[in-house]
GROMACS .gro file of C-alpha atoms in nm:
model
  224
    1UNK     CA    1   0.002   0.027   0.012
    2UNK     CA    2   0.101   0.365  -0.053
    3UNK     CA    3  -0.019   0.476   0.300
    4UNK     CA    4  -0.078   0.295   0.622
    5UNK     CA    5  -0.114   0.343   0.965
    6UNK     CA    6   0.099   0.157   1.249
    7UNK     CA    7   0.207   0.146   1.612
    8UNK     CA    8   0.578   0.250   1.718
    9UNK     CA    9   0.767  -0.095   1.740
   10UNK     CA   10   0.560  -0.216   1.465
   11UNK     CA   11   0.758  -0.408   1.172
   12UNK     CA   12   0.671  -0.333   0.819
   13UNK     CA   13   0.745  -0.541   0.501
   14UNK     CA   14   0.810  -0.348   0.192
   15UNK     CA   15   0.792  -0.465  -0.160
   16UNK     CA   16   0.951  -0.296  -0.471
   17UNK     CA   17   0.820  -0.448  -0.811
   18UNK     CA   18   1.033  -0.296  -1.115
   19UNK     CA   19   1.135  -0.421  -1.475
   20UNK     CA   20   1.481  -0.519  -1.590
   21UNK     CA   21   1.569  -0.317  -1.912
   22UNK     CA   22   1.726  -0.505  -2.199
   23UNK     CA   23   1.991  -0.364  -2.449
   24UNK     CA   24   2.142  -0.476  -2.781
   25UNK     CA   25   2.402  -0.724  -2.847
   26UNK     CA   26   2.674  -0.467  -2.910
   27UNK     CA   27   2.636  -0.311  -2.547
   28UNK     CA   28   2.946  -0.356  -2.318
   29UNK     CA   29   2.761  -0.567  -2.029
   30UNK     CA   30   2.980  -0.467  -1.780
   31UNK     CA   31   2.894  -0.110  -1.820
   32UNK     CA   32   2.522  -0.138  -1.736
   33UNK     CA   33   2.421   0.030  -1.414
   34UNK     CA   34   2.105  -0.128  -1.235
   35UNK     CA   35   2.090   0.005  -0.865
   36UNK     CA   36   1.805   0.038  -0.640
   37UNK     CA   37   1.837   0.307  -0.317
   38UNK     CA   38   1.609   0.321  -0.044
   39UNK     CA   39   1.617   0.612   0.205
   40UNK     CA   40   1.397   0.576   0.520
   41UNK     CA   41   1.311   0.852   0.716
   42UNK     CA   42   1.404   0.933   1.068
   43UNK     CA   43   1.092   0.741   1.199
   44UNK     CA   44   1.191   0.427   1.047
   45UNK     CA   45   1.513   0.198   1.079
   46UNK     CA   46   1.600  -0.129   0.869
   47UNK     CA   47   1.538  -0.452   1.030
   48UNK     CA   48   1.550  -0.832   0.965
   49UNK     CA   49   1.823  -0.746   0.723
   50UNK     CA   50   1.939  -1.097   0.689
   51UNK     CA   51   1.569  -1.141   0.529
   52UNK     CA   52   1.640  -0.925   0.245
   53UNK     CA   53   1.469  -1.097  -0.051
   54UNK     CA   54   1.521  -1.032  -0.398
   55UNK     CA   55   1.374  -1.255  -0.696
   56UNK     CA   56   1.388  -1.237  -1.096
   57UNK     CA   57   1.128  -1.377  -1.351
   58UNK     CA   58   1.064  -1.415  -1.696
   59UNK     CA   59   0.764  -1.395  -1.880
   60UNK     CA   60   0.762  -1.778  -1.905
   61UNK     CA   61   0.731  -1.785  -1.517
   62UNK     CA   62   1.113  -1.905  -1.433
   63UNK     CA   63   1.196  -1.753  -1.169
   64UNK     CA   64   1.526  -1.696  -0.967
   65UNK     CA   65   1.644  -1.608  -0.628
   66UNK     CA   66   1.905  -1.362  -0.648
   67UNK     CA   67   2.210  -1.462  -0.395
   68UNK     CA   68   2.409  -1.164  -0.207
   69UNK     CA   69   2.766  -1.068  -0.321
   70UNK     CA   70   2.706  -1.282  -0.634
   71UNK     CA   71   2.432  -1.166  -0.793
   72UNK     CA   72   2.406  -0.820  -0.592
   73UNK     CA   73   2.602  -0.621  -0.320
   74UNK     CA   74   2.394  -0.449  -0.047
   75UNK     CA   75   2.535  -0.148   0.192
   76UNK     CA   76   2.433   0.083   0.428
   77UNK     CA   77   2.505   0.453   0.485
   78UNK     CA   78   2.700   0.549   0.812
   79UNK     CA   79   2.359   0.676   0.986
   80UNK     CA   80   2.192   0.373   0.864
   81UNK     CA   81   1.925   0.534   0.700
   82UNK     CA   82   1.984   0.449   0.336
   83UNK     CA   83   2.031   0.098   0.155
   84UNK     CA   84   2.194   0.068  -0.141
   85UNK     CA   85   2.167  -0.253  -0.373
   86UNK     CA   86   2.410  -0.279  -0.688
   87UNK     CA   87   2.317  -0.559  -0.923
   88UNK     CA   88   2.533  -0.764  -1.131
   89UNK     CA   89   2.375  -0.700  -1.459
   90UNK     CA   90   2.454  -1.004  -1.649
   91UNK     CA   91   2.334  -1.214  -1.394
   92UNK     CA   92   1.974  -1.096  -1.418
   93UNK     CA   93   1.959  -0.967  -1.822
   94UNK     CA   94   1.776  -1.309  -1.890
   95UNK     CA   95   1.510  -1.206  -1.662
   96UNK     CA   96   1.214  -0.931  -1.713
   97UNK     CA   97   1.107  -0.828  -1.382
   98UNK     CA   98   1.251  -0.793  -1.029
   99UNK     CA   99   1.069  -0.806  -0.691
  100UNK     CA  100   1.265  -0.705  -0.371
  101UNK     CA  101   1.114  -0.747  -0.008
  102UNK     CA  102   1.290  -0.609   0.294
  103UNK     CA  103   1.172  -0.481   0.655
  104UNK     CA  104   1.177  -0.158   0.884
  105UNK     CA  105   1.043  -0.070   1.200
  106UNK     CA  106   0.885   0.224   1.323
  107UNK     CA  107   1.072   0.376   1.586
  108UNK     CA  108   1.035   0.637   1.885
  109UNK     CA  109   1.154   0.923   1.661
  110UNK     CA  110   0.850   0.881   1.430
  111UNK     CA  111   0.636   1.184   1.338
  112UNK     CA  112   0.330   1.143   1.559
  113UNK     CA  113  -0.015   1.300   1.443
  114UNK     CA  114  -0.063   1.449   1.090
  115UNK     CA  115   0.275   1.408   1.000
  116UNK     CA  116   0.414   1.138   0.749
  117UNK     CA  117   0.738   0.895   0.786
  118UNK     CA  118   0.791   0.859   0.429
  119UNK     CA  119   1.035   0.557   0.298
  120UNK     CA  120   1.150   0.661  -0.080
  121UNK     CA  121   1.303   0.405  -0.306
  122UNK     CA  122   1.493   0.474  -0.643
  123UNK     CA  123   1.591   0.277  -0.950
  124UNK     CA  124   1.892   0.430  -1.127
  125UNK     CA  125   1.937   0.211  -1.452
  126UNK     CA  126   2.131   0.297  -1.782
  127UNK     CA  127   1.912   0.424  -2.057
  128UNK     CA  128   2.170   0.491  -2.284
  129UNK     CA  129   2.466   0.245  -2.294
  130UNK     CA  130   2.657   0.479  -2.549
  131UNK     CA  131   2.691   0.762  -2.334
  132UNK     CA  132   2.605   0.618  -1.994
  133UNK     CA  133   2.338   0.797  -1.918
  134UNK     CA  134   2.087   0.696  -1.666
  135UNK     CA  135   1.725   0.715  -1.535
  136UNK     CA  136   1.606   0.767  -1.158
  137UNK     CA  137   1.248   0.646  -1.141
  138UNK     CA  138   1.139   0.688  -0.763
  139UNK     CA  139   0.824   0.600  -0.569
  140UNK     CA  140   0.730   0.647  -0.170
  141UNK     CA  141   0.542   0.502   0.068
  142UNK     CA  142   0.399   0.685   0.357
  143UNK     CA  143   0.339   0.557   0.736
  144UNK     CA  144   0.135   0.760   0.982
  145UNK     CA  145   0.112   0.708   1.367
  146UNK     CA  146  -0.078   0.874   1.629
  147UNK     CA  147  -0.115   1.004   2.006
  148UNK     CA  148  -0.357   1.072   2.263
  149UNK     CA  149  -0.296   1.383   2.483
  150UNK     CA  150  -0.484   1.395   2.843
  151UNK     CA  151  -0.527   1.693   3.027
  152UNK     CA  152  -0.676   1.655   3.399
  153UNK     CA  153  -0.794   1.938   3.540
  154UNK     CA  154  -1.070   2.040   3.861
  155UNK     CA  155  -1.398   2.055   3.697
  156UNK     CA  156  -1.490   2.375   3.914
  157UNK     CA  157  -1.143   2.547   3.805
  158UNK     CA  158  -0.975   2.475   3.480
  159UNK     CA  159  -0.655   2.659   3.582
  160UNK     CA  160  -0.596   2.407   3.842
  161UNK     CA  161  -0.415   2.098   3.669
  162UNK     CA  162  -0.394   1.779   3.874
  163UNK     CA  163  -0.083   1.562   3.897
  164UNK     CA  164  -0.114   1.172   3.991
  165UNK     CA  165  -0.385   1.095   3.805
  166UNK     CA  166  -0.327   0.748   3.626
  167UNK     CA  167  -0.469   0.597   3.331
  168UNK     CA  168  -0.467   0.302   3.094
  169UNK     CA  169  -0.547   0.259   2.738
  170UNK     CA  170  -0.740  -0.045   2.624
  171UNK     CA  171  -0.800  -0.171   2.274
  172UNK     CA  172  -1.157  -0.257   2.131
  173UNK     CA  173  -1.150  -0.618   2.329
  174UNK     CA  174  -1.065  -0.440   2.642
  175UNK     CA  175  -0.691  -0.560   2.676
  176UNK     CA  176  -0.444  -0.334   2.783
  177UNK     CA  177  -0.179  -0.183   2.534
  178UNK     CA  178   0.175  -0.115   2.658
  179UNK     CA  179   0.170   0.213   2.433
  180UNK     CA  180   0.452   0.402   2.420
  181UNK     CA  181   0.461   0.742   2.627
  182UNK     CA  182   0.702   1.070   2.666
  183UNK     CA  183   0.901   1.097   2.991
  184UNK     CA  184   1.218   1.350   3.026
  185UNK     CA  185   1.415   1.128   2.760
  186UNK     CA  186   1.155   1.176   2.488
  187UNK     CA  187   0.926   0.888   2.378
  188UNK     CA  188   0.995   0.590   2.544
  189UNK     CA  189   0.833   0.222   2.608
  190UNK     CA  190   0.523   0.214   2.798
  191UNK     CA  191   0.383  -0.037   3.024
  192UNK     CA  192   0.004   0.071   2.973
  193UNK     CA  193  -0.021   0.303   3.260
  194UNK     CA  194   0.069   0.661   3.243
  195UNK     CA  195   0.028   0.954   3.534
  196UNK     CA  196  -0.030   1.320   3.459
  197UNK     CA  197   0.256   1.588   3.550
  198UNK     CA  198   0.254   1.858   3.740
  199UNK     CA  199   0.088   2.032   3.444
  200UNK     CA  200  -0.205   1.771   3.424
  201UNK     CA  201  -0.058   1.630   3.110
  202UNK     CA  202  -0.003   1.259   3.035
  203UNK     CA  203   0.036   1.104   2.701
  204UNK     CA  204  -0.003   0.778   2.500
  205UNK     CA  205   0.179   0.788   2.148
  206UNK     CA  206   0.268   0.590   1.824
  207UNK     CA  207  -0.084   0.430   1.777
  208UNK     CA  208  -0.228   0.307   1.470
  209UNK     CA  209  -0.568   0.442   1.372
  210UNK     CA  210  -0.858   0.282   1.548
  211UNK     CA  211  -1.096   0.269   1.856
  212UNK     CA  212  -0.934   0.262   2.198
  213UNK     CA  213  -1.079   0.327   2.556
  214UNK     CA  214  -0.916   0.538   2.837
  215UNK     CA  215  -0.998   0.451   3.190
  216UNK     CA  216  -0.886   0.649   3.491
  217UNK     CA  217  -0.747   0.388   3.752
  218UNK     CA  218  -0.645   0.636   4.027
  219UNK     CA  219  -0.743   0.965   4.106
  220UNK     CA  220  -0.512   1.261   4.211
  221UNK     CA  221  -0.480   1.329   4.564
  222UNK     CA  222  -0.807   1.458   4.725
  223UNK     CA  223  -0.998   1.338   4.437
  224UNK     CA  224  -1.203   1.090   4.381
   0.00000   0.00000   0.00000
């Protein structure tokens, strides 16, 4: 899908489907470039890197699973956000299509609310063997994750913010969700229970779109 809503911590499987170009017999095959580059936003990290799968196929339905360091090489940028796959073109030239499957996890740096967490993939391939000119078609997916802010205050005086009120978040079946929350270190793993701070605020974050139930399990001191 092009867009999705997910929880922080969810593992997403991405799939890239593309064609394999062909050239005339005079082409120097070693000069052909065929490279896939995938760049994640700050809220996504590559994971399950040993489960990367690349399969090529011809129009007759014959398939071949490509072998790392034989049919292609894969490398990652210093910050871990960009994956580059360089293909050995002579090893795939007998095929017509290529399918790449790989995984990423939504991390605690994900944009929460209306902002998107994009993943962009680019294919660079030789479109003119005589000049070495390349084309760079690209595509993008967008992942969204949401949150809930709680403000607890005195019903008779909205300026009186109440600390120490405890809440838990439940799914539609009534199961407590160990949602992420904010603390002094930013977004961190939660145990399904948050308490309002001195400003009367508490948060559950990193939630996929859906229906939830919020239950107050402890009132602030002096309240019921």
